[in-house]
PDB file of C-alpha atoms in Angstrom:
ATOM      1  CA  MET A  25     -13.146 -18.456 -11.238  1.00  0.00           C
ATOM      2  CA  PRO A  26     -14.008 -14.906 -10.206  1.00  0.00           C
ATOM      3  CA  ARG A  27     -13.608 -11.890 -12.436  1.00  0.00           C
ATOM      4  CA  TYR A  28     -12.406  -8.484 -11.318  1.00  0.00           C
ATOM      5  CA  ALA A  29     -13.597  -4.932 -11.898  1.00  0.00           C
ATOM      6  CA  GLN A  30     -12.735  -1.377 -10.966  1.00  0.00           C
ATOM      7  CA  LEU A  31     -15.472   1.261 -11.115  1.00  0.00           C
ATOM      8  CA  VAL A  32     -13.464   4.400 -11.896  1.00  0.00           C
ATOM      9  CA  MET A  33     -15.515   7.280 -10.480  1.00  0.00           C
ATOM     10  CA  GLY A  34     -15.056  10.907  -9.567  1.00  0.00           C
ATOM     11  CA  PRO A  35     -16.158  14.439 -10.481  1.00  0.00           C
ATOM     12  CA  ALA A  36     -15.836  15.707 -14.036  1.00  0.00           C
ATOM     13  CA  GLY A  37     -12.221  16.606 -14.772  1.00  0.00           C
ATOM     14  CA  SER A  38     -10.779  14.508 -11.965  1.00  0.00           C
ATOM     15  CA  GLY A  39      -8.696  12.441 -14.405  1.00  0.00           C
ATOM     16  CA  LYS A  40     -10.688   9.221 -14.832  1.00  0.00           C
ATOM     17  CA  SER A  41      -9.727   8.621 -18.462  1.00  0.00           C
ATOM     18  CA  THR A  42      -6.100   9.540 -17.738  1.00  0.00           C
ATOM     19  CA  TYR A  43      -6.137   7.068 -14.846  1.00  0.00           C
ATOM     20  CA  CYS A  44      -7.453   4.312 -17.141  1.00  0.00           C
ATOM     21  CA  SER A  45      -4.845   5.123 -19.778  1.00  0.00           C
ATOM     22  CA  THR A  46      -2.060   5.066 -17.190  1.00  0.00           C
ATOM     23  CA  MET A  47      -3.242   1.733 -15.798  1.00  0.00           C
ATOM     24  CA  ILE A  48      -3.392   0.231 -19.299  1.00  0.00           C
ATOM     25  CA  HIS A  49       0.228   1.227 -19.980  1.00  0.00           C
ATOM     26  CA  HIS A  50       1.317   0.000 -16.540  1.00  0.00           C
ATOM     27  CA  ALA A  51      -0.419  -3.355 -17.105  1.00  0.00           C
ATOM     28  CA  GLU A  52       1.340  -3.737 -20.445  1.00  0.00           C
ATOM     29  CA  ALA A  53       4.674  -3.050 -18.750  1.00  0.00           C
ATOM     30  CA  ILE A  54       4.128  -5.845 -16.210  1.00  0.00           C
ATOM     31  CA  ASN A  55       2.605  -8.231 -18.794  1.00  0.00           C
ATOM     32  CA  ARG A  56      -0.853  -8.173 -17.274  1.00  0.00           C
ATOM     33  CA  SER A  57      -4.183  -8.283 -19.101  1.00  0.00           C
ATOM     34  CA  VAL A  58      -6.423  -5.302 -18.307  1.00  0.00           C
ATOM     35  CA  GLN A  59      -9.371  -4.085 -20.388  1.00  0.00           C
ATOM     36  CA  VAL A  60     -11.400  -0.853 -20.317  1.00  0.00           C
ATOM     37  CA  VAL A  61     -15.139  -0.344 -20.774  1.00  0.00           C
ATOM     38  CA  ASN A  62     -16.335   3.204 -21.416  1.00  0.00           C
ATOM     39  CA  LEU A  63     -19.590   3.936 -19.570  1.00  0.00           C
ATOM     40  CA  ASP A  64     -19.668   7.692 -20.242  1.00  0.00           C
ATOM     41  CA  PRO A  65     -22.197   8.385 -23.028  1.00  0.00           C
ATOM     42  CA  ALA A  66     -20.848  11.953 -23.285  1.00  0.00           C
ATOM     43  CA  ALA A  67     -17.194  10.975 -23.758  1.00  0.00           C
ATOM     44  CA  GLU A  68     -15.477  12.482 -26.771  1.00  0.00           C
ATOM     45  CA  HIS A  69     -12.189  10.619 -27.140  1.00  0.00           C
ATOM     46  CA  PHE A  70      -9.650   8.494 -25.291  1.00  0.00           C
ATOM     47  CA  ASP A  71      -6.188   7.278 -26.205  1.00  0.00           C
ATOM     48  CA  TYR A  72      -6.643   3.591 -25.416  1.00  0.00           C
ATOM     49  CA  PRO A  73      -8.664   0.748 -26.952  1.00  0.00           C
ATOM     50  CA  VAL A  74     -11.930  -0.206 -25.252  1.00  0.00           C
ATOM     51  CA  MET A  75     -13.592  -3.616 -25.250  1.00  0.00           C
ATOM     52  CA  ALA A  76     -17.029  -1.957 -25.038  1.00  0.00           C
ATOM     53  CA  ASP A  77     -18.267   1.605 -25.500  1.00  0.00           C
ATOM     54  CA  ILE A  78     -21.673   2.718 -24.241  1.00  0.00           C
ATOM     55  CA  ARG A  79     -21.808   5.234 -27.094  1.00  0.00           C
ATOM     56  CA  GLU A  80     -22.474   2.305 -29.409  1.00  0.00           C
ATOM     57  CA  LEU A  81     -25.650   1.782 -27.399  1.00  0.00           C
ATOM     58  CA  ILE A  82     -26.678   5.383 -26.725  1.00  0.00           C
ATOM     59  CA  GLN A  83     -25.144   8.868 -26.861  1.00  0.00           C
ATOM     60  CA  VAL A  84     -26.010  12.047 -24.975  1.00  0.00           C
ATOM     61  CA  ASP A  85     -25.970  14.127 -28.175  1.00  0.00           C
ATOM     62  CA  ASP A  86     -28.665  11.934 -29.768  1.00  0.00           C
ATOM     63  CA  VAL A  87     -30.867  12.299 -26.705  1.00  0.00           C
ATOM     64  CA  MET A  88     -30.415  16.076 -26.522  1.00  0.00           C
ATOM     65  CA  GLU A  89     -31.196  16.506 -30.225  1.00  0.00           C
ATOM     66  CA  ASP A  90     -34.457  14.571 -30.037  1.00  0.00           C
ATOM     67  CA  ASP A  91     -37.385  17.022 -30.198  1.00  0.00           C
ATOM     68  CA  SER A  92     -39.684  14.788 -28.163  1.00  0.00           C
ATOM     69  CA  LEU A  93     -37.299  14.665 -25.203  1.00  0.00           C
ATOM     70  CA  ARG A  94     -35.710  18.138 -25.035  1.00  0.00           C
ATOM     71  CA  PHE A  95     -33.192  17.164 -22.365  1.00  0.00           C
ATOM     72  CA  GLY A  96     -30.212  19.253 -21.363  1.00  0.00           C
ATOM     73  CA  PRO A  97     -26.752  17.729 -20.766  1.00  0.00           C
ATOM     74  CA  ASN A  98     -27.463  16.429 -17.253  1.00  0.00           C
ATOM     75  CA  GLY A  99     -30.974  15.193 -17.996  1.00  0.00           C
ATOM     76  CA  GLY A 100     -29.698  13.580 -21.168  1.00  0.00           C
ATOM     77  CA  LEU A 101     -26.977  11.736 -19.293  1.00  0.00           C
ATOM     78  CA  VAL A 102     -29.440  10.471 -16.682  1.00  0.00           C
ATOM     79  CA  PHE A 103     -31.715   9.247 -19.493  1.00  0.00           C
ATOM     80  CA  CYS A 104     -28.767   7.469 -21.118  1.00  0.00           C
ATOM     81  CA  MET A 105     -27.750   5.741 -17.897  1.00  0.00           C
ATOM     82  CA  GLU A 106     -31.314   4.641 -17.152  1.00  0.00           C
ATOM     83  CA  TYR A 107     -31.532   3.245 -20.665  1.00  0.00           C
ATOM     84  CA  PHE A 108     -28.236   1.452 -20.067  1.00  0.00           C
ATOM     85  CA  ALA A 109     -29.636  -0.039 -16.837  1.00  0.00           C
ATOM     86  CA  ASN A 110     -32.505  -1.482 -18.866  1.00  0.00           C
ATOM     87  CA  ASN A 111     -30.070  -3.044 -21.337  1.00  0.00           C
ATOM     88  CA  PHE A 112     -27.471  -4.800 -19.210  1.00  0.00           C
ATOM     89  CA  ASP A 113     -27.723  -7.713 -21.647  1.00  0.00           C
ATOM     90  CA  TRP A 114     -25.792  -5.526 -24.121  1.00  0.00           C
ATOM     91  CA  LEU A 115     -22.966  -5.193 -21.599  1.00  0.00           C
ATOM     92  CA  GLU A 116     -23.047  -8.913 -20.816  1.00  0.00           C
ATOM     93  CA  GLU A 117     -22.651  -9.722 -24.503  1.00  0.00           C
ATOM     94  CA  CYS A 118     -19.752  -7.284 -24.811  1.00  0.00           C
ATOM     95  CA  LEU A 119     -17.950  -8.684 -21.773  1.00  0.00           C
ATOM     96  CA  GLY A 120     -18.299 -12.285 -22.826  1.00  0.00           C
ATOM     97  CA  HIS A 121     -17.641 -15.097 -20.368  1.00  0.00           C
ATOM     98  CA  VAL A 122     -13.861 -15.250 -20.113  1.00  0.00           C
ATOM     99  CA  GLU A 123     -12.606 -16.138 -16.631  1.00  0.00           C
ATOM    100  CA  ASP A 124     -10.095 -13.987 -14.761  1.00  0.00           C
ATOM    101  CA  ASP A 125     -11.086 -10.794 -16.620  1.00  0.00           C
ATOM    102  CA  TYR A 126      -9.786  -7.583 -15.051  1.00  0.00           C
ATOM    103  CA  ILE A 127     -11.816  -4.656 -16.334  1.00  0.00           C
ATOM    104  CA  LEU A 128     -11.765  -0.916 -15.656  1.00  0.00           C
ATOM    105  CA  PHE A 129     -15.183   0.710 -16.038  1.00  0.00           C
ATOM    106  CA  ASP A 130     -14.661   4.387 -16.919  1.00  0.00           C
ATOM    107  CA  CYS A 131     -17.784   5.957 -15.397  1.00  0.00           C
ATOM    108  CA  PRO A 132     -19.478   9.346 -15.935  1.00  0.00           C
ATOM    109  CA  GLY A 133     -18.577  12.245 -13.663  1.00  0.00           C
ATOM    110  CA  GLN A 134     -22.039  13.421 -12.579  1.00  0.00           C
ATOM    111  CA  ILE A 135     -22.142  13.074  -8.795  1.00  0.00           C
ATOM    112  CA  GLU A 136     -25.892  12.388  -8.686  1.00  0.00           C
ATOM    113  CA  LEU A 137     -25.229   8.943 -10.162  1.00  0.00           C
ATOM    114  CA  TYR A 138     -23.507   8.018  -6.892  1.00  0.00           C
ATOM    115  CA  THR A 139     -25.792   9.805  -4.432  1.00  0.00           C
ATOM    116  CA  HIS A 140     -29.509   9.383  -5.069  1.00  0.00           C
ATOM    117  CA  LEU A 141     -29.921   7.601  -8.413  1.00  0.00           C
ATOM    118  CA  PRO A 142     -29.977   3.765  -8.401  1.00  0.00           C
ATOM    119  CA  VAL A 143     -28.180   3.187 -11.717  1.00  0.00           C
ATOM    120  CA  MET A 144     -24.629   2.601 -10.446  1.00  0.00           C
ATOM    121  CA  LYS A 145     -25.879   0.446  -7.576  1.00  0.00           C
ATOM    122  CA  GLN A 146     -27.811  -1.653 -10.098  1.00  0.00           C
ATOM    123  CA  LEU A 147     -24.635  -1.972 -12.178  1.00  0.00           C
ATOM    124  CA  VAL A 148     -22.668  -3.190  -9.160  1.00  0.00           C
ATOM    125  CA  GLU A 149     -25.316  -5.783  -8.317  1.00  0.00           C
ATOM    126  CA  GLN A 150     -25.387  -6.983 -11.931  1.00  0.00           C
ATOM    127  CA  LEU A 151     -21.600  -7.310 -12.085  1.00  0.00           C
ATOM    128  CA  GLN A 152     -21.637  -9.278  -8.847  1.00  0.00           C
ATOM    129  CA  GLN A 153     -24.209 -11.639 -10.352  1.00  0.00           C
ATOM    130  CA  TRP A 154     -21.748 -12.151 -13.204  1.00  0.00           C
ATOM    131  CA  GLU A 155     -19.166 -13.201 -10.583  1.00  0.00           C
ATOM    132  CA  PHE A 156     -17.186  -9.966 -10.659  1.00  0.00           C
ATOM    133  CA  ARG A 157     -15.411  -8.777  -7.541  1.00  0.00           C
ATOM    134  CA  VAL A 158     -15.916  -5.030  -7.722  1.00  0.00           C
ATOM    135  CA  CYS A 159     -13.842  -2.223  -6.205  1.00  0.00           C
ATOM    136  CA  GLY A 160     -14.781   1.437  -6.387  1.00  0.00           C
ATOM    137  CA  VAL A 161     -11.931   3.783  -7.312  1.00  0.00           C
ATOM    138  CA  PHE A 162     -12.911   7.353  -6.452  1.00  0.00           C
ATOM    139  CA  LEU A 163     -10.704  10.073  -7.929  1.00  0.00           C
ATOM    140  CA  VAL A 164     -10.354  13.649  -6.734  1.00  0.00           C
ATOM    141  CA  ASP A 165      -8.124  16.275  -8.334  1.00  0.00           C
ATOM    142  CA  SER A 166      -5.268  17.019  -5.921  1.00  0.00           C
ATOM    143  CA  GLN A 167      -5.200  20.621  -7.174  1.00  0.00           C
ATOM    144  CA  PHE A 168      -8.697  20.973  -5.732  1.00  0.00           C
ATOM    145  CA  MET A 169      -7.783  19.479  -2.332  1.00  0.00           C
ATOM    146  CA  VAL A 170      -5.153  21.922  -1.095  1.00  0.00           C
ATOM    147  CA  GLU A 171      -7.557  23.802   1.185  1.00  0.00           C
ATOM    148  CA  THR A 172      -9.261  22.363   4.259  1.00  0.00           C
ATOM    149  CA  PHE A 173     -12.874  23.041   3.272  1.00  0.00           C
ATOM    150  CA  LYS A 174     -12.343  21.806  -0.276  1.00  0.00           C
ATOM    151  CA  PHE A 175     -10.761  18.683   1.172  1.00  0.00           C
ATOM    152  CA  ILE A 176     -13.776  18.074   3.423  1.00  0.00           C
ATOM    153  CA  SER A 177     -16.059  18.510   0.389  1.00  0.00           C
ATOM    154  CA  GLY A 178     -14.038  15.917  -1.534  1.00  0.00           C
ATOM    155  CA  VAL A 179     -14.142  13.532   1.414  1.00  0.00           C
ATOM    156  CA  MET A 180     -17.926  13.811   1.622  1.00  0.00           C
ATOM    157  CA  ALA A 181     -18.283  13.097  -2.102  1.00  0.00           C
ATOM    158  CA  ALA A 182     -16.122   9.974  -1.735  1.00  0.00           C
ATOM    159  CA  LEU A 183     -18.041   8.916   1.367  1.00  0.00           C
ATOM    160  CA  SER A 184     -21.349   9.335  -0.468  1.00  0.00           C
ATOM    161  CA  ALA A 185     -20.217   6.897  -3.163  1.00  0.00           C
ATOM    162  CA  MET A 186     -19.039   4.430  -0.512  1.00  0.00           C
ATOM    163  CA  VAL A 187     -22.382   4.509   1.287  1.00  0.00           C
ATOM    164  CA  THR A 188     -24.427   4.213  -1.920  1.00  0.00           C
ATOM    165  CA  LEU A 189     -22.524   1.414  -3.642  1.00  0.00           C
ATOM    166  CA  GLU A 190     -21.561  -0.689  -0.586  1.00  0.00           C
ATOM    167  CA  ILE A 191     -18.376  -2.057  -2.144  1.00  0.00           C
ATOM    168  CA  PRO A 192     -14.685  -1.771  -1.203  1.00  0.00           C
ATOM    169  CA  GLN A 193     -13.412   1.619  -2.267  1.00  0.00           C
ATOM    170  CA  VAL A 194      -9.951   3.097  -2.796  1.00  0.00           C
ATOM    171  CA  ASN A 195      -9.814   6.896  -2.839  1.00  0.00           C
ATOM    172  CA  ILE A 196      -7.138   8.565  -4.920  1.00  0.00           C
ATOM    173  CA  MET A 197      -5.731  12.077  -5.312  1.00  0.00           C
ATOM    174  CA  THR A 198      -4.868  12.447  -8.976  1.00  0.00           C
ATOM    175  CA  LYS A 199      -2.622  14.847 -10.910  1.00  0.00           C
ATOM    176  CA  MET A 200       0.080  14.867  -8.256  1.00  0.00           C
ATOM    177  CA  ASP A 201       2.590  15.314 -11.082  1.00  0.00           C
ATOM    178  CA  LEU A 202       1.054  18.731 -11.838  1.00  0.00           C
ATOM    179  CA  LEU A 203       1.622  20.135  -8.340  1.00  0.00           C
ATOM    180  CA  SER A 204       4.529  22.361  -7.435  1.00  0.00           C
ATOM    181  CA  GLN A 205       7.000  21.144  -4.817  1.00  0.00           C
ATOM    182  CA  THR A 206       5.443  23.514  -2.281  1.00  0.00           C
ATOM    183  CA  ALA A 207       1.953  22.228  -3.018  1.00  0.00           C
ATOM    184  CA  LYS A 208       3.140  18.601  -2.767  1.00  0.00           C
ATOM    185  CA  LYS A 209       4.479  19.250   0.728  1.00  0.00           C
ATOM    186  CA  GLU A 210       1.284  21.046   1.662  1.00  0.00           C
ATOM    187  CA  ILE A 211      -0.946  18.229   0.459  1.00  0.00           C
ATOM    188  CA  GLU A 212       0.879  15.515   2.428  1.00  0.00           C
ATOM    189  CA  LYS A 213      -1.203  16.351   5.494  1.00  0.00           C
ATOM    190  CA  TYR A 214      -4.373  15.559   3.522  1.00  0.00           C
ATOM    191  CA  LEU A 215      -3.256  12.042   2.599  1.00  0.00           C
ATOM    192  CA  ASP A 216      -3.451  10.876   6.229  1.00  0.00           C
ATOM    193  CA  PRO A 217      -5.249  13.794   7.827  1.00  0.00           C
ATOM    194  CA  ASP A 218      -5.753  14.727  11.459  1.00  0.00           C
ATOM    195  CA  MET A 219      -9.186  16.256  11.023  1.00  0.00           C
ATOM    196  CA  TYR A 220      -9.260  17.917  14.444  1.00  0.00           C
ATOM    197  CA  SER A 221      -5.962  19.702  13.804  1.00  0.00           C
ATOM    198  CA  MET A 222      -7.249  20.817  10.427  1.00  0.00           C
ATOM    199  CA  MET A 223     -10.335  22.214  12.112  1.00  0.00           C
ATOM    200  CA  GLU A 224      -8.196  24.223  14.533  1.00  0.00           C
ATOM    201  CA  ASP A 225      -6.127  25.591  11.668  1.00  0.00           C
ATOM    202  CA  SER A 226      -9.308  26.754   9.930  1.00  0.00           C
ATOM    203  CA  SER A 227     -11.177  28.009  12.991  1.00  0.00           C
ATOM    204  CA  VAL A 228     -10.441  31.644  12.153  1.00  0.00           C
ATOM    205  CA  THR A 229     -12.471  31.453   8.935  1.00  0.00           C
ATOM    206  CA  LEU A 230     -15.433  29.763  10.655  1.00  0.00           C
ATOM    207  CA  ARG A 231     -17.516  32.748  11.712  1.00  0.00           C
ATOM    208  CA  SER A 232     -20.810  30.922  12.209  1.00  0.00           C
ATOM    209  CA  LYS A 233     -20.991  28.913  15.453  1.00  0.00           C
ATOM    210  CA  LYS A 234     -23.588  26.547  13.955  1.00  0.00           C
ATOM    211  CA  PHE A 235     -21.441  25.958  10.892  1.00  0.00           C
ATOM    212  CA  LYS A 236     -18.394  25.367  13.055  1.00  0.00           C
ATOM    213  CA  LYS A 237     -20.270  22.812  15.162  1.00  0.00           C
ATOM    214  CA  LEU A 238     -21.527  20.972  12.078  1.00  0.00           C
ATOM    215  CA  THR A 239     -18.098  20.931  10.441  1.00  0.00           C
ATOM    216  CA  LYS A 240     -16.519  19.669  13.649  1.00  0.00           C
ATOM    217  CA  ALA A 241     -19.061  16.836  13.826  1.00  0.00           C
ATOM    218  CA  ILE A 242     -18.319  15.844  10.215  1.00  0.00           C
ATOM    219  CA  CYS A 243     -14.566  15.924  10.849  1.00  0.00           C
ATOM    220  CA  GLY A 244     -15.042  13.823  13.976  1.00  0.00           C
ATOM    221  CA  LEU A 245     -17.028  11.211  12.058  1.00  0.00           C
ATOM    222  CA  ILE A 246     -14.332  10.958   9.404  1.00  0.00           C
ATOM    223  CA  ASP A 247     -11.439  10.939  11.861  1.00  0.00           C
ATOM    224  CA  ASP A 248     -12.825   8.708  14.621  1.00  0.00           C
ATOM    225  CA  TYR A 249     -13.876   5.911  12.259  1.00  0.00           C
ATOM    226  CA  SER A 250     -11.033   6.298   9.721  1.00  0.00           C
ATOM    227  CA  MET A 251     -13.665   6.260   7.000  1.00  0.00           C
ATOM    228  CA  VAL A 252     -11.810   8.001   4.159  1.00  0.00           C
ATOM    229  CA  ARG A 253      -8.118   8.038   3.272  1.00  0.00           C
ATOM    230  CA  PHE A 254      -6.459   9.008  -0.001  1.00  0.00           C
ATOM    231  CA  LEU A 255      -3.576   7.579  -1.996  1.00  0.00           C
ATOM    232  CA  PRO A 256      -1.447   9.879  -4.180  1.00  0.00           C
ATOM    233  CA  PHE A 257      -1.441   9.163  -7.910  1.00  0.00           C
ATOM    234  CA  ASP A 258       1.395  10.474 -10.058  1.00  0.00           C
ATOM    235  CA  ARG A 259       1.172   9.033 -13.559  1.00  0.00           C
ATOM    236  CA  THR A 260       4.941   9.483 -14.016  1.00  0.00           C
ATOM    237  CA  ASP A 261       5.783   7.403 -10.922  1.00  0.00           C
ATOM    238  CA  GLU A 262       5.686   3.678 -11.720  1.00  0.00           C
ATOM    239  CA  GLU A 263       6.272   2.676  -8.110  1.00  0.00           C
ATOM    240  CA  GLY A 264       3.406   4.864  -6.924  1.00  0.00           C
ATOM    241  CA  ILE A 265       1.116   3.442  -9.620  1.00  0.00           C
ATOM    242  CA  ASN A 266       2.013  -0.059  -8.506  1.00  0.00           C
ATOM    243  CA  ILE A 267       1.202   0.782  -4.877  1.00  0.00           C
ATOM    244  CA  VAL A 268      -2.245   2.035  -5.901  1.00  0.00           C
ATOM    245  CA  LEU A 269      -2.856  -1.125  -7.932  1.00  0.00           C
ATOM    246  CA  GLN A 270      -1.761  -3.303  -5.011  1.00  0.00           C
ATOM    247  CA  HIS A 271      -4.286  -1.607  -2.715  1.00  0.00           C
ATOM    248  CA  ILE A 272      -7.055  -2.213  -5.231  1.00  0.00           C
ATOM    249  CA  ASP A 273      -6.005  -5.810  -5.888  1.00  0.00           C
ATOM    250  CA  PHE A 274      -5.952  -6.512  -2.162  1.00  0.00           C
ATOM    251  CA  SER A 275      -9.467  -5.111  -1.700  1.00  0.00           C
ATOM    252  CA  ILE A 276     -10.892  -7.517  -4.303  1.00  0.00           C
ATOM    253  CA  GLN A 277      -8.530 -10.390  -3.413  1.00  0.00           C
ATOM    254  CA  TYR A 278      -6.949 -10.502  -6.840  1.00  0.00           C
ATOM    255  CA  GLY A 279      -4.957 -13.752  -6.861  1.00  0.00           C
ATOM    256  CA  GLU A 280      -1.190 -13.485  -6.934  1.00  0.00           C
ATOM    257  CA  ASP A 281      -0.947 -16.983  -8.384  1.00  0.00           C
ATOM    258  CA  LEU A 282      -2.879 -16.159 -11.560  1.00  0.00           C
ATOM    259  CA  GLU A 283      -1.096 -16.760 -14.817  1.00  0.00           C
ATOM    260  CA  PHE A 284      -0.379 -13.660 -16.859  1.00  0.00           C
ATOM    261  CA  LYS A 285      -2.305 -13.437 -20.121  1.00  0.00           C
ATOM    262  CA  GLU A 286      -1.602 -11.580 -23.334  1.00  0.00           C
ATOM    263  CA  PRO A 287      -3.974  -8.585 -23.689  1.00  0.00           C
ATOM    264  CA  ARG A 288      -6.839  -9.403 -26.006  1.00  0.00           C
ATOM    265  CA  GLU A 289      -7.523  -7.393 -29.125  1.00  0.00           C
ATOM    266  CA  PRO A 290     -10.640  -5.214 -28.753  1.00  0.00           C
ATOM    267  CA  GLU A 291     -13.615  -6.452 -30.705  1.00  0.00           C
ATOM    268  CA  GLU A 292     -16.471  -4.584 -32.286  1.00  0.00           C
ATOM    269  CA  ASP A 293     -19.551  -5.347 -30.251  1.00  0.00           C
ATOM    270  CA  PRO A 294     -23.133  -5.090 -31.425  1.00  0.00           C
ATOM    271  CA  SER A 295     -25.461  -2.672 -29.715  1.00  0.00           C
ATOM    272  CA  SER A 296     -29.198  -2.850 -29.362  1.00  0.00           C
ATOM    273  CA  SER A 297     -31.518   0.011 -30.243  1.00  0.00           C
ATOM    274  CA  ASN A 298     -35.008  -0.545 -28.937  1.00  0.00           C
ATOM    275  CA  TYR A 299     -36.079   1.843 -26.235  1.00  0.00           C
ATOM    276  CA  ASP A 300     -39.477   3.484 -26.441  1.00  0.00           C
ATOM    277  CA  GLU A 301     -40.421   5.731 -29.310  1.00  0.00           C
ATOM    278  CA  PHE A 302     -37.159   7.698 -29.347  1.00  0.00           C
ATOM    279  CA  PHE A 303     -35.096   4.756 -30.464  1.00  0.00           C
ATOM    280  CA  GLN A 304     -37.808   3.439 -32.758  1.00  0.00           C
ATOM    281  CA  ASP A 305     -37.713   6.800 -34.497  1.00  0.00           C
ATOM    282  CA  LYS A 306     -33.967   6.432 -34.940  1.00  0.00           C
ATOM    283  CA  VAL A 307     -34.432   3.036 -36.587  1.00  0.00           C
ATOM    284  CA  ASP A 308     -37.233   4.244 -38.838  1.00  0.00           C
ATOM    285  CA  GLY A 309     -35.278   7.363 -39.763  1.00  0.00           C
TER     286      GLY A 309
END
C-alpha cells in the first residue's frame, strides 16, 4: 500500500506551521489520521505534536555556536539540511513502516532550498523510494500578493519549486482570514488571473521598455500554459480547508475507500550524532 506526504513549503512567515496546525485539527474533526514531521532546524515552537523533529538530530543554534564552523543563520541552515540529507536513515526510523501513513513535512522557509540546492529534491526521491506519493504544497502570504508585481514574484517562487522538485504541487494563498473585505475582493483576480489584463493595468508603472518586454514574456508563459494557480486558505473556513485538502488528495490519488484510523500517539525517536568533527566534539563534550 502506498503512503502519502505533503511537503509544506513557502517563504518565511507564509504560515507553514499554522497550515499544519489547521490541517491537524481538521483531520481530527473528520476522524482522519494525519501526522506532522518538523524539518525546520531553526523552528522555535509549534502547537501540535510531531512524530519526528529534525531538531533532535541537529539544530541551527548548535551549528552557529560552533567556533570551527562560524556559520550565520542561512549558512547554518544549509549545513543542517545537508547533514540531514546524509542521515535519511534517521528519518526512516522515525517514520516506521506503517502503511497508509499521511504525513505533513513542515519544511524550512529559505527559498534557496527549492531553487539551486539538491537537498529537497533528494528528500523527495528518498520518500518515493519509501513508497510515498508526494505532493508539494507551496504557501504564499495573501497579504503580500495584493499587488501585480508582488504576485508575479510569488508565482515565480512557486514555479521554481515546481521545476526543481518535479512533483504535483498545489499553490495556496494563506491568511485570507486576516484580509479586509476590500482586500478579499481585490485578491479574487489573483486566484484565477488573466496575466495579460494585469499587465495592461500595470503598464503605467513600467517605465523601462526592456523590463516591460521581459515581464510580458513571463506573464505570457504563466498564462498560456496555465502553470500556476492559487487556492485561498482561510483557517476559519472548514469548507475551504476541505476543498484545499481535496485538491491535494486528488493530486496524490489518496484513496477514498481507505478505512479511517485513530491518530497515533507521537513517540520519542532516537537521533544520531555522528557527522565530522563538529558532532564528535559535541559527544566528547
